[in-house]
Amino acid sequence: MAAEGHDAHSPLAQFEVHTLVPIKLGSVDASFTNAALFMVIAVAAITLFLSLGMQRRALVPGRWQSLVELSYEFIANLVRDNVGHEGRRFFPFVFALFMFILFANLIALIPYTFTVTSHIIVTFALAAVVFVMVTLVGLIKHGLHFFSLFLPKGVPIALAPLLIPIEIISFLARPVSLALRLFANLTAGHTMLKVFGGFVVMLGLAGVAPLLVIVVLYGLETLIAFLQAYVFTILTCIYLNDALHLH
Amino acid sequence: MAKGERPPALDELERRLSEARASMDAKARGRSGLPGEQGGYGFAVRLSIELVSTLAVGVFIGWALDRWLGTTPWLLVMCFFLGAAAGALSVYRLTRSMAGDQDDVTRNGTAK
């Protein structure tokens, strides 16, 4: 939490969490931090983007309204294609998830902002929500039959004692890999940007070369911001589909 | 689109939209896996994350069970190998899905 011990120019300094408004709930430190601030900003930006974009409700949408409709349709199609008709019920959840990750990633691309999704606790919390929800949905829909997920069809019963633990481990690894992927991509990308930024300053006039690299990297990071939000969302859809339709 | 004559113009638009959607859907069928993660590098990162995180979960489960049951280090060793097997299995599934069978690609790849 504390800033000391790190050089201010360290490429990792950007990921430090600072307390903005100290709040103590009993012995729990519930302070409002810069991470929390940027989460609030992301949610506020999404709300503004959606509600202002749809304010006119024109039959022939303008640019902004098209963007809003595009994001809606994009997720609606994603859910329809990957989960099927029953997935409609989960659309609000999936849409919220996608928009939050996307906006958090995009806001983080603005210099001097904080990268919310570069903290594994944030991505893991998101993944854990997905994991718990998917498991509950599966259990409610199929009851104990849900656990047949752990024994692939056509496996000799003699192999079951070996395969079931393996399947359980890979099932439990889902949220971890989901969280790790988002976290690793964002952290690596932003660290790289900062490292090349440092080169620009150090090299003086020759710093033009790393500056060009930064331009390219920045484009790549923009792509990654979209891509990782998309990957997180589509994996959520795939897991949902697994839980709804066992095999 | 003529002004004032909205219904016919909208019908026309609807028709063109559904045509465009159909051709886009057809194009999308041709692709496999998670679009954008197909690039060699992205796929490699994905495989390594899958392998490492599965192994880590296995080791963590073994470690936690050992602490709980007091059987250090036997469950840790066992779960290490189970985790390694599970990691290899998920990598195998991912690569197999990369190699082919279209429709089930993402499904077989990441889950089950």
CSV table of C-alpha atoms in Angstrom, one decimal, chain B residues 11-76:
chain,number,residue,atom,x,y,z
B,11,ASP,CA,-38.2,-2.3,-45.1
B,12,GLU,CA,-35.5,-1.8,-47.6
B,13,LEU,CA,-33.0,-1.0,-44.9
B,14,GLU,CA,-34.1,-4.1,-42.9
B,15,ARG,CA,-33.6,-6.3,-45.9
B,16,ARG,CA,-30.1,-4.9,-46.6
B,17,LEU,CA,-29.3,-5.3,-42.9
B,18,SER,CA,-30.3,-8.9,-42.7
B,19,GLU,CA,-28.4,-9.6,-45.9
B,20,ALA,CA,-25.3,-8.0,-44.5
B,21,ARG,CA,-25.7,-9.9,-41.2
B,22,ALA,CA,-26.0,-13.2,-43.0
B,23,SER,CA,-22.8,-12.7,-44.9
B,24,MET,CA,-21.0,-11.6,-41.8
B,25,ASP,CA,-22.3,-14.7,-39.9
B,26,ALA,CA,-21.0,-16.8,-42.8
B,27,LYS,CA,-17.6,-15.2,-42.6
B,28,ALA,CA,-17.5,-15.7,-38.8
B,29,ARG,CA,-18.1,-19.4,-39.2
B,30,GLY,CA,-14.9,-19.7,-41.2
B,31,ARG,CA,-12.8,-18.5,-38.3
B,32,SER,CA,-11.9,-20.7,-35.3
B,33,GLY,CA,-11.2,-20.2,-31.7
B,34,LEU,CA,-11.2,-16.9,-30.0
B,35,PRO,CA,-10.6,-14.3,-32.7
B,36,GLY,CA,-7.6,-12.2,-32.0
B,37,GLU,CA,-6.0,-14.8,-29.8
B,38,GLN,CA,-5.2,-16.8,-32.8
B,39,GLY,CA,-1.9,-15.0,-33.5
B,40,GLY,CA,0.9,-17.2,-32.5
B,41,TYR,CA,2.1,-15.0,-29.6
B,42,GLY,CA,-1.4,-14.6,-28.1
B,43,PHE,CA,-2.0,-18.3,-28.3
B,44,ALA,CA,1.4,-19.1,-26.7
B,45,VAL,CA,0.6,-16.7,-23.8
B,46,ARG,CA,-2.7,-18.3,-23.4
B,47,LEU,CA,-1.3,-21.8,-23.3
B,48,SER,CA,1.4,-20.9,-20.7
B,49,ILE,CA,-1.1,-19.1,-18.5
B,50,GLU,CA,-3.4,-22.2,-18.7
B,51,LEU,CA,-0.5,-24.5,-17.8
B,52,VAL,CA,0.9,-22.5,-15.0
B,53,SER,CA,-2.4,-21.5,-13.4
B,54,THR,CA,-3.7,-25.1,-13.4
B,55,LEU,CA,-0.5,-26.4,-11.8
B,56,ALA,CA,-0.6,-23.6,-9.2
B,57,VAL,CA,-4.2,-24.5,-8.3
B,58,GLY,CA,-3.2,-28.1,-7.9
B,59,VAL,CA,-0.2,-27.2,-5.7
B,60,PHE,CA,-2.3,-24.9,-3.6
B,61,ILE,CA,-5.0,-27.5,-3.1
B,62,GLY,CA,-2.3,-30.0,-2.0
B,63,TRP,CA,-0.7,-27.6,0.3
B,64,ALA,CA,-4.0,-26.6,1.9
B,65,LEU,CA,-5.1,-30.2,2.3
B,66,ASP,CA,-1.8,-31.0,3.9
B,67,ARG,CA,-2.1,-28.2,6.4
B,68,TRP,CA,-5.6,-29.3,7.2
B,69,LEU,CA,-5.0,-33.0,7.5
B,70,GLY,CA,-1.4,-32.8,8.8
B,71,THR,CA,-0.1,-35.1,6.1
B,72,THR,CA,2.8,-32.9,4.9
B,73,PRO,CA,4.2,-33.4,2.3
B,74,TRP,CA,2.3,-36.3,0.7
B,75,LEU,CA,-0.8,-34.6,-0.6
B,76,LEU,CA,1.2,-31.7,-1.9
